[in-house]
Short mmCIF file of C-alpha atoms and ligand atoms in Angstrom, two decimals:
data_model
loop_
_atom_site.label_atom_id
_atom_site.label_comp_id
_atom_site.label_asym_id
_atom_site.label_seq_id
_atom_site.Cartn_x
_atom_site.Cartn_y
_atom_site.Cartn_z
CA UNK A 1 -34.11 -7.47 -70.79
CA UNK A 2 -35.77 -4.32 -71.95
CA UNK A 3 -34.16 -1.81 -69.89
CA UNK A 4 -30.99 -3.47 -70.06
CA UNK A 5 -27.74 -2.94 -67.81
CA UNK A 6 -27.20 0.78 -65.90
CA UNK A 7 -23.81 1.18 -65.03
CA UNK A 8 -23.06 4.36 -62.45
CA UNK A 9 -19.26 5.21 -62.19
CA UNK A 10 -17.58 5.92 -65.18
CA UNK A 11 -13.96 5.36 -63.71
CA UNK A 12 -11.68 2.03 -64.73
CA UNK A 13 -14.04 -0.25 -63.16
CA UNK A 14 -17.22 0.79 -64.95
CA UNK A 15 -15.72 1.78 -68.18
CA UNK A 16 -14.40 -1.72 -68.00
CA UNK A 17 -17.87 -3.47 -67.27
CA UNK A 18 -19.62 -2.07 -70.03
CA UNK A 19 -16.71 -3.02 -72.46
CA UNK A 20 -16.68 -6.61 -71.16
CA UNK A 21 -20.49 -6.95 -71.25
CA UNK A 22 -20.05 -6.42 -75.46
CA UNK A 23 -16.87 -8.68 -75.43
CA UNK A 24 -19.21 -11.10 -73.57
CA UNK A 25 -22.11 -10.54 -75.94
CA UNK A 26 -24.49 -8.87 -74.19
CA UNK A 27 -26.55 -7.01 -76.54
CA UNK A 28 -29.26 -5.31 -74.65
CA UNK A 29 -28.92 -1.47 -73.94
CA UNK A 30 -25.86 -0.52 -71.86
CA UNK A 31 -26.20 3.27 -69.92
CA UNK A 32 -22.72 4.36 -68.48
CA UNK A 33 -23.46 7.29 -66.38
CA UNK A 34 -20.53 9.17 -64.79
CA UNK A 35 -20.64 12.44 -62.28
CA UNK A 36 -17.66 13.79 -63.63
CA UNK A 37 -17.40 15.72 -66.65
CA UNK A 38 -14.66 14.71 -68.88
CA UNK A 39 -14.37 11.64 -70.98
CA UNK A 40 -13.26 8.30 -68.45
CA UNK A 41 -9.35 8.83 -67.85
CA UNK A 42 -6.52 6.65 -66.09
CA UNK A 43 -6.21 7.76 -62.92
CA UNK A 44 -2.43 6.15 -61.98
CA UNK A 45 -0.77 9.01 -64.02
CA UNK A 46 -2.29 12.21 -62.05
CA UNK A 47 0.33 11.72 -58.75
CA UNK A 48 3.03 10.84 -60.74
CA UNK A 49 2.92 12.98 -64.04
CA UNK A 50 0.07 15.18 -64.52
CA UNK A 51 0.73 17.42 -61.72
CA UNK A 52 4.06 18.52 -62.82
CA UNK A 53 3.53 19.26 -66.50
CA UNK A 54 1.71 22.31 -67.31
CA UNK A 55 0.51 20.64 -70.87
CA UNK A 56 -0.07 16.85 -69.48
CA UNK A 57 -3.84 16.01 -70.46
CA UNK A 58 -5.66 13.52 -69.08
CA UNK A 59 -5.46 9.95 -70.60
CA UNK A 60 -8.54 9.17 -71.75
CA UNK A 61 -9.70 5.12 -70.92
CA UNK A 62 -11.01 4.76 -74.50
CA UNK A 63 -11.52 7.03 -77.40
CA UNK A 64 -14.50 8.79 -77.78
CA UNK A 65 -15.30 6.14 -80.62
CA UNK A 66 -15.47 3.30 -79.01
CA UNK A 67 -18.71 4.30 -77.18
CA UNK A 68 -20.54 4.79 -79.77
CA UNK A 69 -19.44 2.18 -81.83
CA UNK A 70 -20.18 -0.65 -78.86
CA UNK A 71 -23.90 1.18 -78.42
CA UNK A 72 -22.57 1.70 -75.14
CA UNK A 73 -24.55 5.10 -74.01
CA UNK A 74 -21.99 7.43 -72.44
CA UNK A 75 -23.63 10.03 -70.00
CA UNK A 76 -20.94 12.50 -68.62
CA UNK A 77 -21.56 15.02 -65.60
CA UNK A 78 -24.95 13.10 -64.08
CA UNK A 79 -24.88 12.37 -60.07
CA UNK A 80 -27.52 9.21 -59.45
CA UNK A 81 -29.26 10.16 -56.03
CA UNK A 82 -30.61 7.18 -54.96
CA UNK A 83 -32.19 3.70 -55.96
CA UNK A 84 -34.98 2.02 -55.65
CA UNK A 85 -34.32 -1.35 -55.88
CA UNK A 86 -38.11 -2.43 -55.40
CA UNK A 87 -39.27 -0.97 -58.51
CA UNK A 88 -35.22 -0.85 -60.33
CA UNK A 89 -35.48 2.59 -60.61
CA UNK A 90 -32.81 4.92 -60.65
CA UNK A 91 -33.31 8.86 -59.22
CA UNK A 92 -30.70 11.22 -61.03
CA UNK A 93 -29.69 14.37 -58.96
CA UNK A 94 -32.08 17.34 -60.61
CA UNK A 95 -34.99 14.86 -61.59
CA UNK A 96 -35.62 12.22 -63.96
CA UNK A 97 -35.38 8.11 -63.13
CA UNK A 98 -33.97 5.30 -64.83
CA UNK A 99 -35.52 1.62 -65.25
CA UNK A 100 -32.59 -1.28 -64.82
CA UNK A 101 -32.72 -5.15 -65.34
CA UNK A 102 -29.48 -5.32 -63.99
CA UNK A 103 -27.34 -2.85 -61.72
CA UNK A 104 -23.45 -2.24 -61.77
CA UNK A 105 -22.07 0.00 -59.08
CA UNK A 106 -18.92 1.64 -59.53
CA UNK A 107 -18.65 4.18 -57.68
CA UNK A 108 -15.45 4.25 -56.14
CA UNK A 109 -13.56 5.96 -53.58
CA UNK A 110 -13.28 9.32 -52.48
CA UNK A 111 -10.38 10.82 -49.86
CA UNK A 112 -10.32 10.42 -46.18
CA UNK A 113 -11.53 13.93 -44.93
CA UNK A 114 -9.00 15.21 -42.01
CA UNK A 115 -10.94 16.58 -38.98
CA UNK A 116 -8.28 18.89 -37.97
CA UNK A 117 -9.36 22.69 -37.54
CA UNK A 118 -7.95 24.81 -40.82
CA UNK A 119 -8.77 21.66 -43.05
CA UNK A 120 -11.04 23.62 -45.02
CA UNK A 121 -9.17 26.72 -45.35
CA UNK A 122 -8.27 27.59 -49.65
CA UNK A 123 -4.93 25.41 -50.18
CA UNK A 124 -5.66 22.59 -48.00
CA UNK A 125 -6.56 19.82 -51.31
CA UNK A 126 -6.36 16.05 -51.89
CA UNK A 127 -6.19 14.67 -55.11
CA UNK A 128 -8.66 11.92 -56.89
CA UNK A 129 -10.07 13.48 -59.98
CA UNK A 130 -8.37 15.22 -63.29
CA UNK A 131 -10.50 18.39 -61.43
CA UNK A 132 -8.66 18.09 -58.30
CA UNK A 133 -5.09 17.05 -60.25
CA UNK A 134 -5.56 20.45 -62.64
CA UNK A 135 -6.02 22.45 -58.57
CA UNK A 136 -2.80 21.17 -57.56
CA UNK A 137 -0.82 22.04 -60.53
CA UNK A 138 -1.93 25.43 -61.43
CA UNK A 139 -1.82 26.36 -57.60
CA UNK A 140 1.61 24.78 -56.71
CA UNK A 141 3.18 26.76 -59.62
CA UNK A 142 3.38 29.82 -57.20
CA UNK A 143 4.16 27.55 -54.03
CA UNK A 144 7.44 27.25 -53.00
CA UNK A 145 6.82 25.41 -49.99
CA UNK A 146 3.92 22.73 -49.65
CA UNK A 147 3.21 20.09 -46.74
CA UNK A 148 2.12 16.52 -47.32
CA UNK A 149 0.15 15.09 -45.18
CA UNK A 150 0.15 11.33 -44.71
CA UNK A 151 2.98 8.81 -46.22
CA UNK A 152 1.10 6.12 -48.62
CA UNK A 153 1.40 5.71 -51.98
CA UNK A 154 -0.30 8.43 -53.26
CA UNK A 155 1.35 11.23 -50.64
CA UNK A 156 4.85 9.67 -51.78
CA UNK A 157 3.96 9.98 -55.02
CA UNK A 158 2.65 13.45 -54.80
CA UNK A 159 6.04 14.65 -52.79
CA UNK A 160 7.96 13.24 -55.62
CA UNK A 161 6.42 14.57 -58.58
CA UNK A 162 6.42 17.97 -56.57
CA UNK A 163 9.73 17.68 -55.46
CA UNK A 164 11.03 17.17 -58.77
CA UNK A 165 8.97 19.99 -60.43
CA UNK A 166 11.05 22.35 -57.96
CA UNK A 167 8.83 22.83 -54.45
CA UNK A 168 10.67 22.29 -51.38
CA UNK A 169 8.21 19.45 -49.70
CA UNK A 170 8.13 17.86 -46.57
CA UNK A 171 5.68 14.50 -45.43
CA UNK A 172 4.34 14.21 -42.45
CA UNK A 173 3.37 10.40 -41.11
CA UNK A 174 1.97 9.67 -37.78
CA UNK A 175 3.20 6.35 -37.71
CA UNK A 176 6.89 5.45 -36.84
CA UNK A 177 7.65 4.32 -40.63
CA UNK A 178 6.20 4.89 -44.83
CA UNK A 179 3.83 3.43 -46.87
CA UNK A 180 1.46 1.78 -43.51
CA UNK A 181 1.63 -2.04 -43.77
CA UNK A 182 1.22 -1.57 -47.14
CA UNK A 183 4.72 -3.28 -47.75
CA UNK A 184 7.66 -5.07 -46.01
CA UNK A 185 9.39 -2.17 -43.75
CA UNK A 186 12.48 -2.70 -45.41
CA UNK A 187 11.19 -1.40 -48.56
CA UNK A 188 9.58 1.28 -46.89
CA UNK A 189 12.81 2.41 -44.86
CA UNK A 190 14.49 2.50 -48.46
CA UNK A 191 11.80 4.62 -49.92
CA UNK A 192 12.34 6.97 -46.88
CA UNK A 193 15.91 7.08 -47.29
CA UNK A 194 15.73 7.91 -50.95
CA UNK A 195 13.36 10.64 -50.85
CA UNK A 196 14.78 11.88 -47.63
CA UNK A 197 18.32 12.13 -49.93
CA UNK A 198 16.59 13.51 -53.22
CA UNK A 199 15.60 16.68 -50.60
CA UNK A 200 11.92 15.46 -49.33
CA UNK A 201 12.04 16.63 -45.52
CA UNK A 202 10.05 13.22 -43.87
CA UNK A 203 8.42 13.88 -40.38
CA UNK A 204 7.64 10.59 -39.13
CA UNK A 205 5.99 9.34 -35.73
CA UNK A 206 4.34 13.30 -35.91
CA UNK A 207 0.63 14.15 -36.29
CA UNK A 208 -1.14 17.67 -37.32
CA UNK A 209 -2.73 19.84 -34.44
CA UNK A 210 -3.56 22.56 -36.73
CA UNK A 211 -3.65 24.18 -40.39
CA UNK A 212 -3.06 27.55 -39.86
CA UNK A 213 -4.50 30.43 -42.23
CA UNK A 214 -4.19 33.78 -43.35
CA UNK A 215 -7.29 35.35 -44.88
CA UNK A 216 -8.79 32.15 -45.62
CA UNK A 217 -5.94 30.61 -47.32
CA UNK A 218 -3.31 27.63 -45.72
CA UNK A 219 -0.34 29.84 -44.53
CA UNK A 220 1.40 26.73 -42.87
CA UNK A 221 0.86 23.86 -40.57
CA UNK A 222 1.40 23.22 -36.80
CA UNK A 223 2.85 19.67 -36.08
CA UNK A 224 2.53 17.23 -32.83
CA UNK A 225 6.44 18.25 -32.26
CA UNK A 226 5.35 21.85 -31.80
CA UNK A 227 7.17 23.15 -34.97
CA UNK A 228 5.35 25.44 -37.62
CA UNK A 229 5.82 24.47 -41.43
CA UNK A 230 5.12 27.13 -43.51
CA UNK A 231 3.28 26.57 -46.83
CA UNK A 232 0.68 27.84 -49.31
CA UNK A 233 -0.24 24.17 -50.48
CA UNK A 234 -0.98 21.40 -48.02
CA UNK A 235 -2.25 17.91 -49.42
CA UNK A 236 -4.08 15.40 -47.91
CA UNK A 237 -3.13 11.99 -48.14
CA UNK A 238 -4.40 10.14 -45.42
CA UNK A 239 -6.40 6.91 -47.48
CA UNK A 240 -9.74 6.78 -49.38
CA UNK A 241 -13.08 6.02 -48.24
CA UNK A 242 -15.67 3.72 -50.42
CA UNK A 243 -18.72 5.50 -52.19
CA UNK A 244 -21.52 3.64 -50.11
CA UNK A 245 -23.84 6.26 -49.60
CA UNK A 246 -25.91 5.59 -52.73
CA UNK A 247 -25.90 1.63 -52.00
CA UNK A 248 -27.35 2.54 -48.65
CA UNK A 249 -30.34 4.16 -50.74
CA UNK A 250 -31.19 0.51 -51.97
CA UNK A 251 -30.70 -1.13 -48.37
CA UNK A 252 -27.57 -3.17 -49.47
CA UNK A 253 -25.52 -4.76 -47.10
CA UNK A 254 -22.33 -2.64 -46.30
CA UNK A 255 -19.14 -3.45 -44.39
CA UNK A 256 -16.42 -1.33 -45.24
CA UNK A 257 -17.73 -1.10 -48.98
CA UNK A 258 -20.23 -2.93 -50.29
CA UNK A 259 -20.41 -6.63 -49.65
CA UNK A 260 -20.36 -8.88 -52.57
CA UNK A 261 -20.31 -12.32 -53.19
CA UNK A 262 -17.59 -14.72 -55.61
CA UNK A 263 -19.72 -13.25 -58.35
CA UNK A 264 -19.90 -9.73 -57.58
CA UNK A 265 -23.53 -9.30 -56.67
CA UNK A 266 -24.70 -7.26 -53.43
CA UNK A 267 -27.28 -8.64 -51.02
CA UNK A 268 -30.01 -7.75 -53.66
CA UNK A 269 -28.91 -10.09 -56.53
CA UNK A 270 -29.48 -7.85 -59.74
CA UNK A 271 -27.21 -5.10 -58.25
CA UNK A 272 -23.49 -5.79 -58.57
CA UNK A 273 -21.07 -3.89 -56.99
CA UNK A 274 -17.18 -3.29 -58.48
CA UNK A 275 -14.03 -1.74 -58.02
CA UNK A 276 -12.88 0.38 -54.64
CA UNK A 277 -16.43 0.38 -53.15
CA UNK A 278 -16.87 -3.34 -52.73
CA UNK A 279 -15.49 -5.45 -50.13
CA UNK A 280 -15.25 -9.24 -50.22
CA UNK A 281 -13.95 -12.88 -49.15
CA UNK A 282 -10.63 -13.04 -50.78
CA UNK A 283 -9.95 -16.56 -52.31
CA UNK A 284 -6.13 -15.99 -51.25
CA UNK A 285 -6.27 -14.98 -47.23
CA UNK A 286 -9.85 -15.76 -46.31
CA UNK A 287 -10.12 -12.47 -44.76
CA UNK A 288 -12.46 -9.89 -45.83
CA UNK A 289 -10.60 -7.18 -48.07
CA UNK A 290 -11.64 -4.06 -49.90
CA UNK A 291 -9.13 -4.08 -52.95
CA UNK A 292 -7.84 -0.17 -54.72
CA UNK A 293 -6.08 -0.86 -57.18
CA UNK A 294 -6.88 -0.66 -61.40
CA UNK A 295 -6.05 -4.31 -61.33
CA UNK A 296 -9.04 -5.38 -58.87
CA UNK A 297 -11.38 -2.85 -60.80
CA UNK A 298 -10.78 -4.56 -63.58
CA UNK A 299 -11.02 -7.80 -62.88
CA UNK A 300 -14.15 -7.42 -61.04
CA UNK A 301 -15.58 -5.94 -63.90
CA UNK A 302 -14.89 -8.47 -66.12
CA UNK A 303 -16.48 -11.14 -63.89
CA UNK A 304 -19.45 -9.08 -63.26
CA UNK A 305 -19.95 -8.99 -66.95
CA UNK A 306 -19.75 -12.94 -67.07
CA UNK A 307 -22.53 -13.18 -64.21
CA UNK A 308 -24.71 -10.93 -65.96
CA UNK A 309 -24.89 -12.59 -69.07
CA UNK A 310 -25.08 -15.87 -66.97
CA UNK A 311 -21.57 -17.58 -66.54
CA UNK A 312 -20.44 -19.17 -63.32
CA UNK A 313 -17.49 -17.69 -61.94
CA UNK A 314 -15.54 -16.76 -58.75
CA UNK A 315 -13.65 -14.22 -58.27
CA UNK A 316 -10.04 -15.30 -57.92
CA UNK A 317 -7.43 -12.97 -59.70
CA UNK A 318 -4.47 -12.58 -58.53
CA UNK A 319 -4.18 -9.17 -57.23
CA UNK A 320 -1.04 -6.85 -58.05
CA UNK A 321 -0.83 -3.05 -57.30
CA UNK A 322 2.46 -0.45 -58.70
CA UNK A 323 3.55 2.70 -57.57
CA UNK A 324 6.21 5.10 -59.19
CA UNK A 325 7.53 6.80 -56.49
CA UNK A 326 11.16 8.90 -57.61
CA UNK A 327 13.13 6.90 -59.67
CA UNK A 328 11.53 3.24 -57.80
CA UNK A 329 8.95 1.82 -59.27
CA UNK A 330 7.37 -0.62 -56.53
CA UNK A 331 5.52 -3.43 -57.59
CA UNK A 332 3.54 -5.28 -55.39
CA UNK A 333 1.64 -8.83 -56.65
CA UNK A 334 -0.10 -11.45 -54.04
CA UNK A 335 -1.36 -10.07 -50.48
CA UNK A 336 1.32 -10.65 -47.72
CA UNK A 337 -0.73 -10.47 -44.75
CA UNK A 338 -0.02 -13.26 -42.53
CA UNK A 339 3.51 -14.01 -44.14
CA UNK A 340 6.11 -15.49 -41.61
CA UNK A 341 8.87 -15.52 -43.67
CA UNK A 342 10.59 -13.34 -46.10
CA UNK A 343 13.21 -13.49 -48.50
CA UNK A 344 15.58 -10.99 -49.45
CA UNK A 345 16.79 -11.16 -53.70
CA UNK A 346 19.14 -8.54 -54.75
CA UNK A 347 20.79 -5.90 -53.12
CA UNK A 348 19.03 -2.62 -51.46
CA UNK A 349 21.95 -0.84 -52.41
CA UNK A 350 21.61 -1.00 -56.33
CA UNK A 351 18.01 0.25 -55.92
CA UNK A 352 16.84 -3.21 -57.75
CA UNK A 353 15.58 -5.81 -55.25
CA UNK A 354 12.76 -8.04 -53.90
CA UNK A 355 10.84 -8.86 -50.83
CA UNK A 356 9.40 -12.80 -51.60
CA UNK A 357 6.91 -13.18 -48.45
CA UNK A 358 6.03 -16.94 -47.43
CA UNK A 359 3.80 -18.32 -45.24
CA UNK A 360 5.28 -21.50 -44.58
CA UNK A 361 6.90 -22.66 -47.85
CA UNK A 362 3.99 -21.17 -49.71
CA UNK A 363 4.65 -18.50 -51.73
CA UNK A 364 2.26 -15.30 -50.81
CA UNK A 365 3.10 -12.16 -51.99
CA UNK A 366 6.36 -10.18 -53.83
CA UNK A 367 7.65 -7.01 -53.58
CA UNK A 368 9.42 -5.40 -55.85
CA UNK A 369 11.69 -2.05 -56.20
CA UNK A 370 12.68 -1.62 -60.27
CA UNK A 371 12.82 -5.72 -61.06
CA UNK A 372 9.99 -5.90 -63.24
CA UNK A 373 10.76 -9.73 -64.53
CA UNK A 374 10.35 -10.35 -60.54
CA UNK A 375 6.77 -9.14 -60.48
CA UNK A 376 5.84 -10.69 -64.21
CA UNK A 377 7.25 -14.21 -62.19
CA UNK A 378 5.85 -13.48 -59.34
CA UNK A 379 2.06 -13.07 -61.43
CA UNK A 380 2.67 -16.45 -62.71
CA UNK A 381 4.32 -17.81 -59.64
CA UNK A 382 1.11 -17.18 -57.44
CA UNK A 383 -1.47 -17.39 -60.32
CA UNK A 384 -0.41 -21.55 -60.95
CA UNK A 385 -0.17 -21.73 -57.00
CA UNK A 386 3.95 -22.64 -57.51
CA UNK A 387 5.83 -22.14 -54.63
CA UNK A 388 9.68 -21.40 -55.36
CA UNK A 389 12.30 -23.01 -52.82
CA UNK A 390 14.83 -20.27 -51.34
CA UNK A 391 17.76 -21.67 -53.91
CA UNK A 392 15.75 -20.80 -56.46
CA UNK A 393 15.00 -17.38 -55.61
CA UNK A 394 18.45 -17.25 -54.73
CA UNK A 395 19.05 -17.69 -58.16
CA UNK A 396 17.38 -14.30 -59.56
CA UNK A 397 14.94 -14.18 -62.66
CA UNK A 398 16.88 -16.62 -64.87
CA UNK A 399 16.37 -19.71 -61.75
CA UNK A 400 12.86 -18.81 -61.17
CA UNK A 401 11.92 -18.96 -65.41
CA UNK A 402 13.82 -22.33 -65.27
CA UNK A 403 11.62 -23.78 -62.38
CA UNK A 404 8.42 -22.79 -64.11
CA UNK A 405 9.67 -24.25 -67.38
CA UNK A 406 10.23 -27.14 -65.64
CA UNK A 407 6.51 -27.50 -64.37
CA UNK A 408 4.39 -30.29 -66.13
CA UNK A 409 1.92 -28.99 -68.46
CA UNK A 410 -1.23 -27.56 -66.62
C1 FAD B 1 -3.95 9.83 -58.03
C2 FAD B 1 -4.19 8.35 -58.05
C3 FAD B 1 -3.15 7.49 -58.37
C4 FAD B 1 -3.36 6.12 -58.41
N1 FAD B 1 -2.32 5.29 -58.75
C5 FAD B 1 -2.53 3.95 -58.85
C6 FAD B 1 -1.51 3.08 -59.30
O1 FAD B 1 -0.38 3.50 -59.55
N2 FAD B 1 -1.79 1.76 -59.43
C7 FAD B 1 -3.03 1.26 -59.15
O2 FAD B 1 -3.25 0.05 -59.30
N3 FAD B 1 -4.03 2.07 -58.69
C8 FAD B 1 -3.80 3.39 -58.55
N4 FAD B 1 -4.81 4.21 -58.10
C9 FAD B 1 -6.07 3.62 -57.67
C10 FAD B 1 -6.99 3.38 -58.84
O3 FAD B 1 -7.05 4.51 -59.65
C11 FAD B 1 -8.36 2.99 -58.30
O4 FAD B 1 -8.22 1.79 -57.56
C12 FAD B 1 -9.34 2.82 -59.44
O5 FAD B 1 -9.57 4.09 -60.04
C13 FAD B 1 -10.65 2.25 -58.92
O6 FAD B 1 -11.58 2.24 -59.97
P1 FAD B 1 -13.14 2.47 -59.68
O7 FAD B 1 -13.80 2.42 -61.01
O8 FAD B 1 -13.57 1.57 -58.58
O9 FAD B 1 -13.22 3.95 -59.08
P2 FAD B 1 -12.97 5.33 -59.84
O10 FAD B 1 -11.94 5.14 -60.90
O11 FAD B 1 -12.72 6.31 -58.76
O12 FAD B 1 -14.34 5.65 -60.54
C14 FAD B 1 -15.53 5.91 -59.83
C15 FAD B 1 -16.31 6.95 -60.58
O13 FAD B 1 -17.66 6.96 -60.10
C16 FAD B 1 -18.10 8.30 -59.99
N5 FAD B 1 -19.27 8.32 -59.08
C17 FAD B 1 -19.29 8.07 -57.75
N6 FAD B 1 -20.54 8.16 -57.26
C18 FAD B 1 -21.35 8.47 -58.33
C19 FAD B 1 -22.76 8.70 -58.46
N7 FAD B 1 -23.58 8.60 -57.41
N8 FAD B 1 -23.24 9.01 -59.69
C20 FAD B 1 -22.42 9.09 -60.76
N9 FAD B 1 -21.08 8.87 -60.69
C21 FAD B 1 -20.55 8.56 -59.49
C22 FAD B 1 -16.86 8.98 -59.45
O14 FAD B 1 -16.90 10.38 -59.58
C23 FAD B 1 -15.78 8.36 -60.32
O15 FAD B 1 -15.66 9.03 -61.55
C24 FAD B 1 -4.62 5.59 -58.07
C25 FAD B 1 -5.67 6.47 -57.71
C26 FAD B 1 -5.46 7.83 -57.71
C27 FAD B 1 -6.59 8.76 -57.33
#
């Protein structure tokens, strides 16, 4: 194990590896090399605080400390080109290579590009990075108008937080509701309604033709309905696309990410792949799923620790996903897809409720708006396989602790 394990992405899912390869007791060399400059930060709090707050900073993962003192060797602002997984060599962008015994890519995601004419003109951004985060708020400062584009999480998120900084925005979605499939459309009609009545102008079932320009710079947009909104900022929300393109170097197989087995390694065994670039079988639905969430980076870094020091495992965590969007925060724990029946607990009105989806009488997936002891249930719920009866969800929190107290010991 001489040249030890390379890690490239230094985002939650790689940071995360080369922590869990010391908790596992790995003690070879461990090289962490990130593209992006700064020290590894949380990502979640960009949309929803960060772009408001003219003194947020970014939140670093760890403290500067804890690299060093793990001997895990940090390297900031270093692009890997391409690998060569005959010889385990890594290329670095400018020269130089890299020997590996083992390989953990964590590369991540990057935003959907839109091919629309005026997409590149100045003011037309998307946000992923603290780099792109720091663009939006020391540009919208002098916007008083700004377009959304696209109505998932993050473009709800983004609308909020700029909303409630002061900038008039308005969302447009080409579909005929919010937030894709991504939840139950009852949640999503609630999210539109609240936005639409905190001041959020949302344009659904309406597309882009055009971003239109004035000497270079986004001067408004043109929409499918034929109107013109005017605005210096437009953001672009439209989903995230996996960082392949270096896996494709080494010949891996890809299929919307790259494809990895119960144990996170890639077609080429020594190369694991983590986080929002790899797709896999999920233990829950059977269908092939590429996870983005801090909860599946995570977890998949923590396995692919255990495999490279030589564990058996399987990849079967439970997967759960939030979003603060306004005053909701939505929770989300299980995967619904496939659910045939759903169960309404609380009341829409009160702006505290949740969506339990079933497939059959099994419990798959809950929703949440703002009932937090629903989602910590609902983690337990799903992660001993317990299946609660509709009484008992009926019966709130208090009815759903009660049946899992009741459970025989595991
Ligand atoms: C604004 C925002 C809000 C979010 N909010 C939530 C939330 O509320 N809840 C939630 O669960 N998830 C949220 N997410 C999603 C979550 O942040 C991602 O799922 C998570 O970051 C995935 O981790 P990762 O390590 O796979 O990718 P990343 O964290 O993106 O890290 C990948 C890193 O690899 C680097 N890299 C890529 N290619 C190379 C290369 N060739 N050489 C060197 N470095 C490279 C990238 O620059 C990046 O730094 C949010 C994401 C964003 C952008």
């Amino acid at each position: 194990m001489k040249n030890g394990v390379v890690i490239v992405g230094a985002g939650h899912a790689g940071v995360q590896a080369a922590a869990s390869l010391r908790e596992e007791g790995y003690d070879g060399p461990v090289l962490l090399i990130g593209d992006e400059k700064e020290l590894p930060y949380h990502k979640p709090p960009l949309s929803k605080t960060f772009i408001k707050d003219a003194a947020a900073q970014p939140q670093p993962l760890r403290g500067e400390t804890f690299y060093t003192g793990h001997t895990i060797e940090f390297r900031p602002g270093t692009l890997v080109e391409r690998i060569d997984a005959a010889s385990r060599r890594l290329e670095l962008a400018g020269g130089g290579n890299l020997a590996y015994d083992h390989l953990i890519l964590a590369t991540g995601s990057r935003p959907r590009i839109l091919p629309l004419p005026g997409a590149d003109l100045a003011g037309v951004l998307s946000l992923r990075s603290v780099a792109d985060a720091r663009l939006i708020r020391d540009q919208s400062v002098a916007c008083e108008e700004i377009v959304v584009i696209g109505g998932g999480f993050i473009g709800l998120e983004i609308a909020a937080t700029l909303s409630a900084g002061g900038r008039r925005v308005t969302v447009v979605e080409a579909l005929d509701r919010l937030l894709g499939r991504a939840v139950a459309p009852l949640i999503a009609e609630h999210v539109r309604q609240r936005l639409a009545a905190s001041g959020i102008r949302i344009l659904l079932k309406t597309t882009v033709e055009r971003i239109e320009g004035e000497d270079g710079h986004v001067a408004g947009v043109l929409t499918s309905a034929g109107e013109r909104l005017p605005a210096k900022m437009v953001i672009v929300g439209i989903g995230v696309v996996p960082n392949v393109e270096l896996a494709e170097t080494a010949g891996l197989t890809i299929a919307n990410g790259i494809r990895v087995d119960q144990a996170m390694r890639s077609s080429a065994p020594e190369i694991l792949a983590i986080g929002d670039n790899a797709s896999y079988r999920h233990w829950q639905t059977g269908g092939d799923v590429r996870l983005e969430s801090v909860e599946n980076a995570t977890d998949q870094a923590k396995l692919a620790a255990r495999t490279i020091v030589g564990h058996d495992g399987s990849y079967a965590a439970v997967p759960w996903f939030w979003s603060d969007i306004g005053d909701m925060k939505l929770q989300m724990v299980g995967l619904a897809a496939g659910s045939d029946r759903q169960i309404l607990s609380g009341e829409t009105a009160d702006n505290r409720f949740s969506v339990f989806h079933f497939i059959g009488d099994r419990l798959v997936a809950i929703e949440s708006v703002n009932r937090p002891a629903d989602h910590m249930l609902g983690r337990k719920m799903l992660g001993l396989g317990f299946s609660p009866t509709a009484e008992q969800v009926a019966g709130g929190a208090e009815a759903l602790k009660a049946a899992l107290a009741a459970l025989p010991p595991a």
